[in-house]
Short mmCIF file of C-alpha atoms and ligand atoms in Angstrom, two decimals:
data_model
loop_
_atom_site.label_atom_id
_atom_site.label_comp_id
_atom_site.label_asym_id
_atom_site.label_seq_id
_atom_site.Cartn_x
_atom_site.Cartn_y
_atom_site.Cartn_z
CA MET F 7 11.82 -5.18 37.95
CA HIS F 8 10.61 -2.87 35.17
CA PRO F 9 7.21 -3.68 33.58
CA ILE F 10 8.88 -3.77 30.14
CA ASN F 11 12.36 -5.25 29.62
CA ILE F 12 13.56 -5.74 26.09
CA SER F 13 16.95 -7.04 25.10
CA SER F 14 18.61 -7.68 21.73
CA LEU F 15 15.21 -7.80 20.04
CA LYS F 16 15.25 -8.51 16.32
CA LYS F 17 12.43 -8.96 13.85
CA ALA F 18 12.72 -9.71 10.15
CA TYR F 19 9.83 -9.89 7.69
CA GLY F 20 11.42 -12.05 5.00
CA ASN F 21 14.53 -10.12 4.01
CA ILE F 22 13.32 -6.83 5.59
CA CYS F 23 14.97 -6.25 8.98
CA ALA F 24 12.39 -4.20 10.89
CA LEU F 25 14.12 -4.44 14.30
CA ARG F 26 17.90 -4.86 14.48
CA GLY F 27 18.63 -5.40 18.17
CA ILE F 28 16.51 -3.29 20.50
CA ASP F 29 17.40 -2.86 24.19
CA LEU F 30 14.85 -0.92 26.20
CA GLN F 31 13.65 -0.85 29.80
CA ILE F 32 10.51 1.06 30.73
CA PRO F 33 9.90 1.77 34.43
CA GLU F 34 6.50 1.71 36.12
CA GLY F 35 4.30 4.81 35.95
CA LYS F 36 6.33 6.46 33.18
CA ILE F 37 5.32 7.69 29.76
CA TYR F 38 7.80 6.72 27.03
CA GLY F 39 7.44 8.43 23.67
CA LEU F 40 8.56 6.43 20.66
CA ILE F 41 9.57 8.58 17.71
CA GLY F 42 11.30 7.90 14.41
CA PRO F 43 10.81 8.14 10.65
CA ASN F 44 8.26 6.05 8.74
CA GLY F 45 9.38 2.45 8.67
CA SER F 46 11.81 2.80 11.59
CA GLY F 47 10.10 -0.06 13.44
CA LYS F 48 7.80 1.63 15.98
CA THR F 49 4.69 -0.44 15.17
CA THR F 50 6.73 -3.64 14.94
CA LEU F 51 8.17 -2.96 18.40
CA ILE F 52 4.73 -2.27 19.92
CA LYS F 53 3.22 -5.36 18.25
CA SER F 54 6.10 -7.49 19.56
CA ILE F 55 5.44 -6.26 23.12
CA VAL F 56 1.72 -7.08 22.94
CA GLY F 57 2.49 -10.51 21.47
CA ALA F 58 0.79 -9.78 18.13
CA ILE F 59 3.95 -10.70 16.22
CA LYS F 60 6.70 -13.19 16.99
CA PRO F 61 10.20 -11.72 17.19
CA SER F 62 12.98 -13.41 15.22
CA SER F 63 15.33 -13.35 18.23
CA GLY F 64 16.03 -11.57 21.52
CA SER F 65 13.81 -11.34 24.57
CA ILE F 66 10.84 -9.35 25.84
CA SER F 67 9.60 -9.50 29.38
CA VAL F 68 6.26 -7.87 30.18
CA CYS F 69 5.62 -7.80 33.94
CA GLY F 70 7.94 -10.82 34.16
CA MET F 71 6.12 -12.74 31.42
CA ASP F 72 6.85 -13.68 27.82
CA PRO F 73 4.36 -12.15 25.33
CA GLN F 74 4.47 -15.28 23.15
CA LYS F 75 4.26 -17.96 25.86
CA ASP F 76 1.97 -16.11 28.28
CA LYS F 77 -0.21 -14.42 25.65
CA TRP F 78 -3.50 -14.70 27.54
CA GLU F 79 -2.15 -13.71 30.96
CA ILE F 80 -0.40 -10.70 29.45
CA ARG F 81 -3.50 -9.50 27.59
CA LYS F 82 -5.21 -8.93 30.95
CA LEU F 83 -2.44 -6.49 31.88
CA ILE F 84 -2.10 -4.69 28.57
CA GLY F 85 -4.24 -2.11 26.84
CA TYR F 86 -3.36 -1.79 23.16
CA MET F 87 -4.59 0.81 20.73
CA PRO F 88 -3.50 -0.04 17.18
CA GLN F 89 -2.80 2.61 14.53
CA SER F 90 -5.95 1.80 12.57
CA SER F 91 -9.36 1.51 14.19
CA SER F 92 -10.47 -1.96 15.25
CA LEU F 93 -13.97 -0.82 16.25
CA PHE F 94 -17.27 -2.28 15.05
CA GLU F 95 -18.58 0.52 12.85
CA SER F 96 -22.26 -0.43 13.11
CA LEU F 97 -22.21 -0.68 16.93
CA ASN F 98 -22.43 2.38 19.17
CA THR F 99 -19.77 3.57 21.63
CA ARG F 100 -21.24 1.75 24.62
CA ASP F 101 -21.63 -1.56 22.77
CA ASN F 102 -18.06 -1.40 21.44
CA ILE F 103 -16.62 -0.81 24.91
CA THR F 104 -18.92 -3.51 26.36
CA PHE F 105 -17.69 -5.97 23.70
CA PHE F 106 -14.08 -5.47 24.81
CA GLY F 107 -15.11 -5.68 28.48
CA LYS F 108 -16.83 -9.04 27.84
CA ALA F 109 -13.69 -10.34 26.14
CA TYR F 110 -11.93 -9.78 29.49
CA ASN F 111 -14.79 -11.41 31.46
CA LEU F 112 -15.14 -8.31 33.62
CA GLU F 113 -17.58 -8.28 36.51
CA ASN F 114 -19.96 -5.32 37.04
CA LEU F 115 -19.35 -4.48 33.41
CA ASN F 116 -22.13 -1.87 33.07
CA LYS F 117 -20.68 0.17 35.92
CA LYS F 118 -17.17 -0.10 34.47
CA VAL F 119 -18.43 0.99 31.03
CA ASP F 120 -20.15 3.99 32.67
CA GLU F 121 -16.90 4.94 34.42
CA ILE F 122 -14.76 4.69 31.31
CA ILE F 123 -17.29 6.67 29.24
CA GLU F 124 -17.15 9.37 31.91
CA PHE F 125 -13.34 9.28 32.08
CA THR F 126 -12.93 9.61 28.31
CA GLU F 127 -15.74 12.19 28.05
CA LEU F 128 -17.84 10.16 25.61
CA LYS F 129 -21.17 10.47 27.42
CA LYS F 130 -22.85 12.63 24.76
CA ARG F 131 -22.00 10.15 21.99
CA GLU F 132 -22.46 6.86 23.88
CA ASN F 133 -25.46 5.74 21.81
CA ASP F 134 -24.20 6.84 18.40
CA PRO F 135 -22.91 4.23 15.95
CA ILE F 136 -19.19 4.49 15.18
CA TYR F 137 -19.70 5.09 11.43
CA THR F 138 -21.12 8.52 12.32
CA PHE F 139 -17.89 9.51 14.16
CA SER F 140 -14.98 11.65 12.97
CA GLY F 141 -11.49 10.06 12.85
CA GLY F 142 -10.48 11.81 16.08
CA MET F 143 -13.58 10.67 17.98
CA LYS F 144 -12.99 7.07 16.82
CA LYS F 145 -9.51 7.31 18.37
CA ARG F 146 -11.12 8.33 21.63
CA VAL F 147 -13.50 5.33 21.57
CA SER F 148 -10.52 3.06 20.77
CA LEU F 149 -8.75 4.48 23.80
CA ALA F 150 -11.81 3.77 25.99
CA CYS F 151 -11.84 0.15 24.70
CA ALA F 152 -8.12 -0.20 25.49
CA LEU F 153 -8.74 1.07 29.04
CA ILE F 154 -11.87 -0.88 30.04
CA HIS F 155 -9.94 -3.55 31.99
CA LYS F 156 -7.73 -0.98 33.79
CA PRO F 157 -4.47 -2.22 32.26
CA LYS F 158 -1.13 -1.77 34.01
CA LEU F 159 0.52 -1.15 30.65
CA LEU F 160 -0.84 0.93 27.85
CA LEU F 161 0.62 0.70 24.33
CA LEU F 162 -0.68 3.36 22.00
CA ASP F 163 0.28 3.51 18.33
CA GLU F 164 -0.14 7.12 17.17
CA PRO F 165 -3.18 7.70 19.39
CA THR F 166 -3.59 11.34 18.47
CA ALA F 167 -2.92 11.28 14.72
CA ALA F 168 -5.77 13.27 13.08
CA VAL F 169 -7.06 14.42 16.45
CA ASP F 170 -7.89 18.12 16.91
CA PRO F 171 -5.92 20.24 19.43
CA HIS F 172 -8.66 20.17 22.10
CA LEU F 173 -9.03 16.36 22.00
CA ARG F 174 -5.26 15.99 21.89
CA ARG F 175 -4.80 18.09 25.00
CA ARG F 176 -7.51 16.11 26.80
CA SER F 177 -5.92 12.82 25.68
CA TRP F 178 -2.56 13.87 27.12
CA GLU F 179 -4.22 14.89 30.39
CA LEU F 180 -5.71 11.39 30.50
CA PHE F 181 -2.31 9.79 29.79
CA ARG F 182 -0.74 11.80 32.61
CA GLU F 183 -3.58 10.88 35.02
CA LEU F 184 -3.06 7.21 34.15
CA ALA F 185 0.72 7.43 34.65
CA SER F 186 0.20 9.14 38.04
CA SER F 187 -1.93 6.19 39.12
CA GLY F 188 0.90 3.77 38.21
CA THR F 189 0.08 2.84 34.60
CA THR F 190 3.10 2.57 32.29
CA LEU F 191 2.62 4.00 28.82
CA LEU F 192 4.50 3.54 25.54
CA ILE F 193 3.21 5.93 22.91
CA SER F 194 4.38 6.23 19.32
CA THR F 195 4.01 9.65 17.76
CA HIS F 196 5.23 11.83 14.91
CA LEU F 197 4.31 14.97 16.84
CA MET F 198 7.32 16.58 18.49
CA ASP F 199 5.28 18.74 20.89
CA GLU F 200 3.73 15.51 22.22
CA ALA F 201 7.11 13.81 22.57
CA LEU F 202 8.12 16.68 24.86
CA LEU F 203 5.23 15.76 27.20
CA CYS F 204 6.70 12.30 27.82
CA ASP F 205 9.02 11.32 30.68
CA ASN F 206 11.40 9.80 28.17
CA ILE F 207 11.92 10.07 24.43
CA THR F 208 13.15 7.00 22.55
CA ILE F 209 14.29 7.64 18.99
CA LEU F 210 14.23 4.70 16.58
CA ASN F 211 15.97 4.68 13.24
CA LYS F 212 16.17 1.70 10.87
CA GLY F 213 15.18 -0.73 13.61
CA LYS F 214 17.61 0.54 16.25
CA VAL F 215 17.29 2.78 19.30
CA ILE F 216 19.64 5.66 18.52
CA LEU F 217 18.83 7.71 21.61
CA THR F 218 16.71 7.34 24.73
CA ASP F 219 16.65 10.06 27.38
CA THR F 220 14.48 12.62 29.13
CA PRO F 221 13.19 15.50 26.97
CA ASP F 222 15.45 17.95 28.86
CA GLU F 223 18.57 15.90 28.16
CA VAL F 224 17.60 15.43 24.51
CA LEU F 225 17.03 19.19 24.14
CA LYS F 226 20.48 19.85 25.64
CA LYS F 227 21.96 18.20 22.54
CA GLY F 228 20.63 21.08 20.47
CA LYS F 229 22.71 24.00 19.34
CA SER F 230 21.96 27.67 19.68
CA ARG F 231 22.52 29.97 16.75
CA LEU F 232 23.36 33.61 17.12
CA VAL F 233 21.80 35.48 14.21
CA ILE F 234 22.99 39.06 13.71
CA ASN F 235 21.45 41.20 11.01
CA THR F 236 23.28 44.30 9.90
CA ASN F 237 22.40 46.78 7.16
CA GLU F 238 24.56 44.80 4.77
CA GLU F 239 24.51 41.18 5.86
CA LYS F 240 23.13 38.39 8.02
CA ILE F 241 25.73 36.67 10.20
CA GLU F 242 24.98 33.28 11.75
CA ASP F 243 27.19 31.52 14.25
CA PHE F 244 26.70 28.57 16.60
CA ILE F 245 27.07 29.24 20.31
CA LEU F 246 26.72 27.10 23.39
CA SER F 247 23.68 27.92 25.50
CA LYS F 248 25.81 29.67 28.12
CA PRO F 249 25.77 33.40 28.96
CA ASP F 250 29.60 33.71 28.76
CA THR F 251 29.82 32.21 25.25
CA LEU F 252 27.05 34.57 24.17
CA ALA F 253 28.92 37.54 25.66
CA SER F 254 32.19 36.62 23.93
CA LYS F 255 30.41 36.27 20.58
CA LEU F 256 28.81 39.67 21.04
CA HIS F 257 32.22 41.17 21.84
CA GLU F 258 33.47 39.70 18.57
CA PHE F 259 30.83 41.48 16.54
CA GLY F 260 30.62 44.59 18.71
CA LEU F 261 27.44 46.60 19.02
CA THR F 262 27.76 48.94 16.09
CA LYS F 263 25.09 51.18 14.73
CA ASN F 264 24.60 49.11 11.60
CA ILE F 265 23.40 46.08 13.59
CA THR F 266 19.63 46.04 13.16
CA SER F 267 18.77 42.93 15.20
CA ILE F 268 20.31 40.17 17.30
CA LYS F 269 18.46 36.88 17.78
CA ILE F 270 19.27 33.62 19.47
CA GLU F 271 17.64 30.65 17.74
CA GLN F 272 17.52 27.36 19.62
CA ASP F 273 17.39 23.98 17.85
CA THR F 274 13.92 22.46 18.15
CA LEU F 275 13.36 18.80 19.08
CA GLU F 276 12.72 18.17 15.39
CA ASP F 277 16.12 19.69 14.46
CA ILE F 278 17.79 17.49 17.08
CA VAL F 279 15.98 14.31 15.98
CA LEU F 280 16.90 14.93 12.33
CA SER F 281 20.53 15.61 13.22
CA GLU F 282 20.74 12.47 15.41
CA ILE F 283 19.32 10.41 12.54
CA LYS F 284 21.82 11.95 10.11
CA LYS F 285 24.66 11.26 12.55
CA ASN F 286 23.46 7.65 12.91
CA GLU F 287 23.43 7.14 9.17
CA SER F 288 26.81 8.70 8.39
P1 LIG J 27 5.22 4.41 10.52
O1 LIG J 27 5.79 5.62 11.21
O2 LIG J 27 5.09 4.64 9.02
O3 LIG J 27 3.98 3.87 11.14
P2 LIG J 27 6.89 2.38 11.81
O4 LIG J 27 8.06 3.05 12.43
O5 LIG J 27 5.77 2.01 12.68
O6 LIG J 27 6.37 3.25 10.57
P3 LIG J 27 6.89 -0.41 11.00
O7 LIG J 27 5.47 -0.41 10.54
O8 LIG J 27 7.22 -1.13 12.24
O9 LIG J 27 7.48 1.09 11.06
O10 LIG J 27 7.77 -1.02 9.79
C1 LIG J 27 9.16 -1.31 9.91
C2 LIG J 27 9.63 -1.98 8.63
O11 LIG J 27 9.04 -3.27 8.51
C3 LIG J 27 9.24 -1.24 7.35
O12 LIG J 27 10.29 -1.39 6.42
C4 LIG J 27 8.00 -1.95 6.87
O13 LIG J 27 7.86 -1.85 5.48
C5 LIG J 27 8.29 -3.39 7.30
N1 LIG J 27 7.06 -4.13 7.61
C6 LIG J 27 6.16 -3.87 8.58
N2 LIG J 27 5.18 -4.79 8.62
C7 LIG J 27 5.47 -5.68 7.64
C8 LIG J 27 4.86 -6.89 7.17
N3 LIG J 27 3.74 -7.37 7.74
N4 LIG J 27 5.45 -7.54 6.15
C9 LIG J 27 6.60 -7.07 5.58
N5 LIG J 27 7.23 -5.95 5.98
C10 LIG J 27 6.68 -5.28 6.98
#
């Protein structure tokens, strides 16, 4: 059984349909990247999984439990990092993490706080109050708080928004380390280079999953463009990413002296996501 099993999940806020029938299974030890335009339902989906909001219909099973009925049991298994900081600004790093640890009634809490501070590389700032931190460093403390009870499932809502490239890289190394040790992660992001680091990319649009697959398979949906510049003109043509289709296109144009450059441009993940969304809406 997968740690997360979602079927026909719907959520309406009054007359706004935020989720319109989501089916999604997330296997153990995998990182799923949730991408989609603003308002596509990513936060609503994550909040439904952690039990913070009640779905209108459909079912969610988290490690075999129902997030609404088994709220307290499930919270022991889940680490959740919301989009906006839920830290105590006047407390320091250590006290914030300790607060969350106490909420879970953890034994040997001091030792566990030491370990998590080490793991998230927060040692140098452990005694500084949160109001002195940058946005990116606050995200890191939030992550430490979400990890203190060693959750089996980690739900992260844009964990690296406003985080600098060094911290982002370190965060993704941490996510991969956690997945290797069996933790299952669902991460929402607007950053396409991060989506490519996931085991699976799930694209949401208007409250529906329009595509879920491995990054390689999603990239295969992209087109390649052959761009030939001559002295007089620029010729663009779509080709399949196969050597024989490239060769036949080149035969078509011939290699004449007035060709100044030949380039092959591959659709990026962003191009593919935008075209899938357009296809879904047409
Ligand atoms: P973003 O990328 O901007 O964070 P998102 O994909 O996380 O967006 P949600 O925050 O889940 O999207 O919002 C989905 C839809 O539900 C939007 O139309 C939003 O306006 C609406 N919505 C979300 N929360 C509420 C609420 N508490 N009350 C009413 N409408 C809401």
